[in-house]
Amino acid sequence: MKNMIRAAMVFLLSAALSGCDAAGPKSGTGIISTISGAAAASEAAITDDGWRSAYESYLNERYKRGDDPDALYYFIKNIDGAGSPELFVIDYAEEKGDQMKVYTYTDEVQKIGSYFLTGTTRLLYSDDPSCPGVFTFGVGGGLDHYGYMTVQDGKLSAKELWNEDFSGISKESGKDRDRILELSSDQLLIRESGRAYKNGQDIDTYKMTLENPISEDMTNPLNACKNIHILHAAQKTLKKQELKEISVTQDDAYTQMNNNLVNGSFLTPYKGGYFYDAEIDGTNDSEVVYQDEKGKVKKQKDFPNILYLYVYGDFVYFYDDKNNELRRIREEKQETVIHFQYSQWNSLYFAEDAIYYTDIAQSNKTYIYKVNYDGTQRKELYEADAALEQVYKYKDDLWFVYTDEEMDEGSGLGRISLADDNIYLYKGIHPEGNSFAGDRLSFHNGYVYFNSNDRFQRINIQKGYVEQVFKNDADAVNFVGNSLFFCHDRSLYRMDSDGVKEIKTLKGSTDGFNGIRVEDDKIYIGIYSGAFYSRISQIDTNGRTIKDIVK
């Protein structure tokens, strides 16, 4: 069935967005999110309509008097297991006080309390009927905090159950405590809070509108895309000695191959030689120049205006700009893999199982497709009412960079969980481009690297926070084993267990770097000067030139 991102791609909170990652139900620890979407919190078992009509009237009035109606969300849940369910109203535009207000109904709608949502708060539920309340999870002060909300004596009761020191901050500050500190004697609540978090049992909220009917099933408007999660995360400023980890999990070879596609497409080793785009050295840009290991240069004219160059098996894949196609060639035989129906400059991602790509209509409607490497079994996966400029498959998710002309921020970052079709939009992450890296992302062992706010940053997917890697943006990024290489202007940097270190500075008339490619642990860099001159060199891990490939 066609999955639709649709109304989600109103991209919700317009300029109210600002922050970072979560990894869904499989992520382990430290996921950060607040949610909008569908069904977990609905109370279909309650049949008394008094509370229902009262809540609907209250929500309609609350929406009309809101300073920023697009920032208003709500959900209902019976958090004490008795009487009418409670109404939770969230105002993300609230700058002072508690953003979440909680109401109950007796003979009228009454406020029973409020709760401050930090940038890392998640709201969770339990399947155990003896735990009807709302579990909370948040990150702060180097600790993961687990709590519980219910009703006691007619008022909202919120307490912390336990916390976990994931950062070692307790030892650093001289506190004598275990990694896990229990603050409640209720072992059932402690167990259920951990289980709800581990299983990703987030309570789904609804975006407030002019009319807010509360139905039995609170039907989701996104077809197979179940929920929209707005993800918040604190910016984590790392000390110099801390900025050295680049591995959280292990990737497959295709992640490295696609980092090369993003940042190293100027050069592709192939059958003992190298393909590179002839446009970079001022020759006919409808050719690709091939140089074998003996240094003999050959020209292949069967690659018209290559925008992408990728080797898979015995085939070379290239973008045919004239015919708006992805084509492949083996020896002298060419064939079409994808014919794009709409836009040019479509995003392509070569994954281990298939090719994923976008096609954008003039109405800024984007279609996401999956197709086999030979062009067979093409399948439409999603349809979005927004321009998705880039799409990537990383592990079990499709990541995307979107643009919204109505947003001051311009671009945004999101992902779709292929496991459950949930959508995650990252508040405050606005991937921005420069002349070479564009607005593309790089992935490596559990991190997502990107330029945002004129800085080179990354998302720690497991822990759920944004880290600043470098004070300026990066022109190109790539990875060799446990080292990260990136460029800025005329300098090449390496980040590894020793932190960030400048390893090469260009001299003379050269202007800067225009790419990094890694192939079989060999590192290639592109160096440019002016509009049409470029040199390609192989270097070692310390930045020293081993040999020039093209000059």
Coordinates of C-alpha atoms in Angstrom, one line a residue, residues 84-493:
S84 CA -12.7 10.3 33.1
P85 CA -9.4 10.4 31.2
E86 CA -7.1 13.4 31.6
L87 CA -6.4 15.9 28.9
F88 CA -2.8 16.9 28.2
V89 CA -2.2 20.2 26.3
I90 CA 1.3 21.0 25.1
D91 CA 2.3 24.5 23.9
Y92 CA 5.8 24.3 22.4
A93 CA 5.8 28.1 22.0
E94 CA 5.6 28.6 25.8
E95 CA 8.8 30.3 26.8
K96 CA 8.1 30.8 30.5
G97 CA 6.5 28.2 32.9
D98 CA 5.5 24.7 32.1
Q99 CA 4.7 23.9 28.5
M100 CA 2.4 20.9 29.3
K101 CA -0.9 21.6 31.2
V102 CA -3.0 18.7 32.5
Y103 CA -6.8 18.8 33.0
T104 CA -9.5 16.5 34.3
Y105 CA -13.2 16.5 34.0
T106 CA -15.8 16.2 36.8
D107 CA -18.7 18.5 35.9
E108 CA -16.3 20.9 34.1
V109 CA -12.7 21.0 32.7
Q110 CA -10.4 21.6 35.6
K111 CA -6.6 22.1 35.6
I112 CA -4.9 19.6 38.0
G113 CA -1.2 20.5 37.3
S114 CA 1.5 21.2 34.8
Y115 CA 4.8 19.8 33.8
F116 CA 8.0 21.3 32.3
L117 CA 9.1 19.6 29.1
T118 CA 12.9 19.9 28.7
G119 CA 14.5 19.7 25.3
T120 CA 15.0 16.0 25.9
T121 CA 11.7 14.9 27.3
R122 CA 9.9 11.8 26.1
L123 CA 6.4 10.7 27.2
L124 CA 5.9 6.9 27.4
Y125 CA 3.1 4.5 28.3
S126 CA 3.0 1.0 29.7
D127 CA 0.9 -2.0 28.6
D128 CA 0.6 -3.1 32.2
P129 CA -2.9 -1.9 33.5
S130 CA -1.4 -1.5 36.9
C131 CA 0.7 1.3 35.6
P132 CA -1.8 3.6 33.8
G133 CA 0.2 6.8 34.3
V134 CA 2.7 8.6 32.0
F135 CA 6.3 7.6 32.2
T136 CA 8.9 10.3 31.4
F137 CA 12.4 10.1 30.1
G138 CA 14.9 12.9 29.8
V139 CA 18.6 13.6 29.6
G140 CA 20.2 16.3 31.7
G141 CA 23.4 16.8 33.7
G142 CA 25.0 13.7 32.2
L143 CA 22.2 11.5 33.5
D144 CA 19.3 9.6 31.9
H145 CA 16.2 10.4 34.1
Y146 CA 13.1 8.2 34.4
G147 CA 9.9 9.4 36.0
Y148 CA 6.2 8.8 36.4
M149 CA 3.1 11.0 36.4
T150 CA -0.3 10.1 37.9
V151 CA -3.1 11.7 39.9
Q152 CA -3.0 11.8 43.7
D153 CA -5.6 13.6 45.8
G154 CA -7.0 15.3 42.8
K155 CA -3.7 16.8 41.7
L156 CA -1.0 15.8 39.2
S157 CA 1.8 13.9 40.8
A158 CA 5.2 13.7 39.1
K159 CA 8.2 12.0 40.5
E160 CA 11.6 10.7 39.4
L161 CA 11.9 7.0 39.7
W162 CA 15.6 6.4 38.9
N163 CA 18.5 7.8 36.9
E164 CA 21.5 6.4 35.1
D165 CA 24.9 8.1 34.8
F166 CA 25.8 7.4 31.2
S167 CA 28.6 10.0 31.0
G168 CA 30.6 9.3 34.2
I169 CA 29.8 12.8 35.4
S170 CA 29.3 11.6 39.0
K171 CA 32.9 10.4 39.3
E172 CA 34.1 13.6 37.7
S173 CA 32.3 15.7 40.2
G174 CA 33.4 13.5 43.1
K175 CA 30.0 12.0 43.9
D176 CA 30.0 8.5 45.4
R177 CA 27.2 6.6 43.7
D178 CA 26.6 3.6 41.4
R179 CA 25.9 4.0 37.7
I180 CA 22.1 3.5 38.5
L181 CA 20.5 5.3 41.4
E182 CA 17.0 4.3 42.4
L183 CA 15.0 7.2 43.9
S184 CA 11.8 5.2 44.4
S185 CA 11.0 1.9 46.2
D186 CA 8.3 1.0 43.6
Q187 CA 10.1 -1.8 41.7
L188 CA 7.2 -2.3 39.3
L189 CA 7.3 1.3 38.1
I190 CA 11.1 1.2 37.8
R191 CA 10.9 -1.9 35.7
E192 CA 8.0 -0.7 33.5
S193 CA 9.7 2.7 32.9
G194 CA 12.8 1.0 31.6
R195 CA 10.8 -1.5 29.5
A196 CA 8.6 1.3 28.0
Y197 CA 11.7 3.3 27.1
K198 CA 13.5 0.3 25.6
N199 CA 10.5 -0.7 23.5
G200 CA 9.9 2.8 22.2
Q201 CA 6.4 3.1 23.7
D202 CA 6.0 6.8 23.1
I203 CA 2.6 8.4 23.7
D204 CA 1.4 10.0 20.4
T205 CA 0.1 13.5 20.4
Y206 CA -2.3 15.3 18.0
K207 CA -1.7 18.7 16.4
M208 CA -4.5 21.1 17.5
T209 CA -6.7 22.5 14.8
L210 CA -9.8 24.8 14.7
E211 CA -11.9 21.7 15.2
N212 CA -10.6 18.9 17.5
P213 CA -13.0 15.9 17.4
I214 CA -12.0 13.3 19.9
S215 CA -12.9 10.0 18.2
E216 CA -12.8 6.4 19.6
D217 CA -9.6 5.5 17.7
M218 CA -8.0 9.0 17.1
T219 CA -7.4 8.0 13.5
N220 CA -4.0 8.9 12.1
P221 CA -4.1 11.1 8.9
L222 CA -1.0 9.7 7.4
N223 CA -2.1 6.2 6.2
A224 CA 0.9 3.9 6.7
C225 CA 3.1 6.6 8.2
K226 CA 1.9 6.1 11.7
N227 CA 3.4 9.0 13.8
I228 CA 5.3 12.2 13.4
H229 CA 7.9 12.7 16.1
I230 CA 9.4 16.1 16.7
L231 CA 12.8 15.4 18.2
H232 CA 14.5 17.7 20.6
A233 CA 18.0 17.4 21.9
A234 CA 20.4 19.5 23.8
Q235 CA 23.6 20.7 22.0
K236 CA 26.4 18.9 23.7
T237 CA 29.7 20.9 23.8
L238 CA 32.5 18.4 24.1
K239 CA 35.8 19.2 25.8
K240 CA 38.8 18.9 23.5
Q241 CA 39.9 15.6 25.0
E242 CA 36.4 14.2 24.6
L243 CA 36.1 14.9 20.9
K244 CA 37.7 11.7 19.7
E245 CA 35.1 9.0 19.4
I246 CA 33.9 8.3 15.9
S247 CA 32.5 4.8 16.4
V248 CA 29.3 3.8 18.1
T249 CA 28.2 0.8 16.0
Q250 CA 29.7 -0.9 12.9
D251 CA 28.6 -0.2 9.4
D252 CA 28.6 -2.2 6.2
A253 CA 30.7 -1.5 3.1
Y254 CA 27.8 0.4 1.4
T255 CA 27.9 3.2 3.9
Q256 CA 31.5 3.9 3.0
M257 CA 30.7 3.6 -0.7
N258 CA 28.0 6.3 -0.3
N259 CA 30.3 8.6 1.6
N260 CA 32.5 8.3 -1.4
L261 CA 29.6 9.2 -3.6
V262 CA 28.9 12.3 -1.6
N263 CA 32.4 13.5 -1.0
G264 CA 34.6 11.6 -3.4
S265 CA 32.7 11.4 -6.7
F266 CA 35.6 13.2 -8.5
L267 CA 37.5 9.9 -8.6
T268 CA 36.4 6.2 -8.8
P269 CA 39.1 3.5 -8.9
Y270 CA 38.0 0.9 -11.6
K271 CA 39.8 -2.1 -12.9
G272 CA 43.3 -1.0 -12.0
G273 CA 42.7 2.6 -13.1
Y274 CA 40.6 5.6 -12.2
F275 CA 37.5 7.3 -13.6
Y276 CA 37.1 11.0 -12.9
D277 CA 34.8 13.7 -14.2
A278 CA 36.7 15.6 -16.9
E279 CA 34.8 18.8 -16.1
I280 CA 37.2 19.4 -13.2
D281 CA 40.2 19.9 -15.5
G282 CA 38.5 22.1 -18.1
T283 CA 38.2 19.5 -20.8
N284 CA 35.0 18.5 -22.5
D285 CA 32.6 17.9 -19.7
S286 CA 30.8 15.1 -21.7
E287 CA 33.8 12.9 -21.3
V288 CA 35.3 10.9 -18.5
V289 CA 39.0 10.5 -18.5
Y290 CA 40.5 7.2 -17.5
Q291 CA 44.1 6.9 -16.3
D292 CA 45.5 3.4 -15.8
E293 CA 48.2 2.5 -13.3
K294 CA 51.0 3.1 -15.9
G295 CA 49.8 6.7 -16.3
K296 CA 48.4 6.3 -19.8
V297 CA 45.4 8.6 -20.2
K298 CA 42.4 7.4 -22.2
K299 CA 39.1 9.2 -22.9
Q300 CA 35.7 7.6 -22.8
K301 CA 33.0 9.6 -24.6
D302 CA 30.0 7.4 -23.7
F303 CA 29.3 9.1 -20.4
P304 CA 27.3 12.3 -21.1
N305 CA 27.6 15.0 -18.5
I306 CA 28.1 12.8 -15.5
L307 CA 26.6 14.1 -12.3
Y308 CA 26.9 10.9 -10.3
L309 CA 29.5 8.1 -10.8
Y310 CA 29.2 4.8 -9.0
V311 CA 30.6 1.3 -9.6
Y312 CA 28.6 -1.7 -8.6
G313 CA 29.8 -5.1 -9.8
D314 CA 31.0 -4.8 -13.3
F315 CA 28.8 -1.8 -14.1
V316 CA 29.5 1.9 -13.9
Y317 CA 26.4 3.9 -13.0
F318 CA 26.1 7.5 -14.2
Y319 CA 23.5 10.3 -14.5
D320 CA 22.5 11.1 -18.1
D321 CA 21.5 14.8 -17.7
K322 CA 20.3 15.1 -21.3
N323 CA 17.8 12.3 -21.0
N324 CA 17.1 12.7 -17.3
E325 CA 18.1 9.1 -16.6
L326 CA 20.3 6.9 -14.4
R327 CA 22.2 4.7 -16.8
R328 CA 24.8 2.0 -16.4
I329 CA 27.5 0.8 -18.8
R330 CA 29.6 -2.4 -19.0
E331 CA 32.2 -2.4 -21.7
E332 CA 30.4 -0.9 -24.7
K333 CA 26.8 -1.8 -23.6
Q334 CA 24.6 0.9 -22.0
E335 CA 21.2 0.5 -20.5
T336 CA 18.7 2.7 -18.6
V337 CA 18.1 1.8 -14.9
I338 CA 15.8 4.7 -13.9
H339 CA 14.0 7.2 -16.1
F340 CA 13.0 10.2 -13.9
Q341 CA 9.5 11.5 -14.6
Y342 CA 9.9 14.9 -13.1
S343 CA 12.9 16.8 -11.8
Q344 CA 16.6 16.7 -12.6
W345 CA 19.2 16.6 -9.9
N346 CA 17.4 13.8 -8.2
S347 CA 18.8 12.2 -5.1
L348 CA 20.2 8.7 -5.4
Y349 CA 21.3 6.3 -2.7
F350 CA 23.0 3.0 -3.6
A351 CA 22.2 0.7 -0.7
E352 CA 23.1 -2.9 -0.1
D353 CA 19.6 -4.1 -1.1
A354 CA 18.5 -1.7 -3.9
I355 CA 18.8 1.9 -5.2
Y356 CA 16.6 4.5 -3.3
Y357 CA 15.8 7.7 -5.1
T358 CA 13.5 10.7 -5.2
D359 CA 11.5 12.3 -8.0
I360 CA 10.1 15.8 -7.4
A361 CA 7.1 17.1 -9.3
Q362 CA 6.7 20.9 -10.1
S363 CA 4.2 21.1 -7.2
N364 CA 7.1 20.3 -4.8
K365 CA 5.5 16.9 -4.3
T366 CA 8.3 14.3 -3.8
Y367 CA 8.0 10.6 -4.5
I368 CA 10.5 8.1 -2.9
Y369 CA 11.2 5.0 -4.9
K370 CA 13.1 1.7 -4.5
V371 CA 14.4 -0.2 -7.5
N372 CA 16.8 -3.1 -8.1
Y373 CA 20.2 -2.4 -9.5
D374 CA 19.1 -3.7 -12.9
G375 CA 16.1 -1.4 -13.0
T376 CA 13.5 -4.1 -12.2
Q377 CA 10.9 -4.2 -9.4
R378 CA 10.5 -0.5 -9.1
K379 CA 8.3 0.4 -6.1
E380 CA 6.9 3.7 -4.8
L381 CA 7.5 3.9 -1.1
Y382 CA 6.3 7.3 0.0
E383 CA 4.8 10.5 -1.3
A384 CA 5.4 13.8 0.4
D385 CA 3.9 17.3 0.0
A386 CA 7.4 18.9 0.2
A387 CA 10.7 18.9 -1.7
L388 CA 13.0 16.2 -0.3
E389 CA 16.3 17.3 -1.7
Q390 CA 18.3 14.3 -0.5
V391 CA 17.5 10.8 0.6
Y392 CA 19.8 8.2 2.3
K393 CA 19.3 4.7 3.6
Y394 CA 21.2 4.1 6.8
K395 CA 20.6 0.8 8.7
D396 CA 16.8 0.5 9.0
D397 CA 15.9 4.2 8.2
L398 CA 15.5 6.5 5.3
W399 CA 17.0 9.9 6.1
F400 CA 16.1 13.0 4.1
V401 CA 16.9 16.6 3.7
Y402 CA 13.8 18.7 2.9
T403 CA 13.2 22.3 2.0
D404 CA 10.2 24.4 2.8
E405 CA 10.1 27.8 1.1
E406 CA 7.8 29.1 3.8
M407 CA 10.3 28.4 6.6
D408 CA 12.9 31.0 7.4
E409 CA 15.4 28.2 8.2
G410 CA 15.2 26.8 4.7
S411 CA 16.2 23.2 5.0
G412 CA 15.5 20.6 7.6
L413 CA 16.5 17.0 8.5
G414 CA 14.2 14.0 9.0
R415 CA 14.0 10.3 8.7
I416 CA 11.5 7.5 8.2
S417 CA 11.7 4.3 10.1
L418 CA 11.3 1.5 7.6
A419 CA 10.4 -0.9 10.4
D420 CA 7.2 1.0 11.5
D421 CA 6.8 3.9 9.1
N422 CA 7.2 6.5 11.8
I423 CA 8.5 10.0 10.7
Y424 CA 11.1 11.8 12.8
L425 CA 11.7 15.6 12.2
Y426 CA 14.8 17.1 13.8
K427 CA 14.2 20.4 15.5
G428 CA 16.9 22.9 14.8
I429 CA 19.0 20.9 12.3
H430 CA 19.2 22.8 9.1
P431 CA 21.8 21.1 6.8
E432 CA 23.5 23.8 4.8
G433 CA 25.7 23.5 1.8
N434 CA 28.9 25.0 0.5
S435 CA 30.3 24.9 -3.0
F436 CA 31.4 21.2 -2.8
A437 CA 29.7 19.4 0.0
G438 CA 26.2 20.7 -0.8
D439 CA 23.6 19.9 1.8
R440 CA 24.5 16.2 1.9
L441 CA 25.0 14.0 4.9
S442 CA 27.7 11.5 5.8
F443 CA 27.2 8.5 8.0
H444 CA 29.7 6.5 10.0
N445 CA 29.3 3.9 12.7
G446 CA 26.2 5.4 14.5
Y447 CA 26.9 9.1 13.7
V448 CA 25.3 11.4 11.2
Y449 CA 27.7 14.2 10.0
F450 CA 26.5 17.5 8.5
N451 CA 27.1 21.3 8.3
S452 CA 24.6 23.4 10.2
N453 CA 24.7 26.9 11.5
D454 CA 28.1 27.4 9.8
R455 CA 29.6 24.6 11.9
F456 CA 30.5 21.0 11.3
Q457 CA 28.3 18.9 13.6
R458 CA 27.1 15.3 14.1
I459 CA 24.2 13.5 15.7
N460 CA 25.0 10.7 18.1
I461 CA 22.1 8.4 17.1
Q462 CA 22.2 6.2 20.2
K463 CA 22.5 9.0 22.8
G464 CA 20.4 11.5 21.0
Y465 CA 22.3 14.7 21.1
V466 CA 24.1 17.0 18.7
E467 CA 27.9 17.5 19.0
Q468 CA 30.0 20.2 17.4
V469 CA 33.0 18.6 15.6
F470 CA 34.5 21.8 14.3
K471 CA 33.9 25.5 14.7
N472 CA 33.6 26.0 10.9
D473 CA 31.8 24.0 8.2
A474 CA 33.4 21.2 6.4
D475 CA 34.0 21.2 2.6
A476 CA 34.3 17.4 2.4
V477 CA 34.1 14.5 4.8
N478 CA 35.2 10.8 4.7
F479 CA 36.4 8.0 7.0
V480 CA 39.3 5.6 7.2
G481 CA 38.9 2.9 9.9
N482 CA 38.7 4.8 13.2
S483 CA 39.7 8.1 11.7
L484 CA 37.6 11.0 10.3
F485 CA 39.0 13.2 7.6
F486 CA 37.5 16.6 6.7
C487 CA 38.5 19.8 4.9
H488 CA 38.0 23.4 5.5
D489 CA 39.3 26.0 3.0
R490 CA 43.0 25.2 2.6
S491 CA 43.4 22.8 5.6
L492 CA 42.9 19.1 5.9
Y493 CA 42.0 17.7 9.4

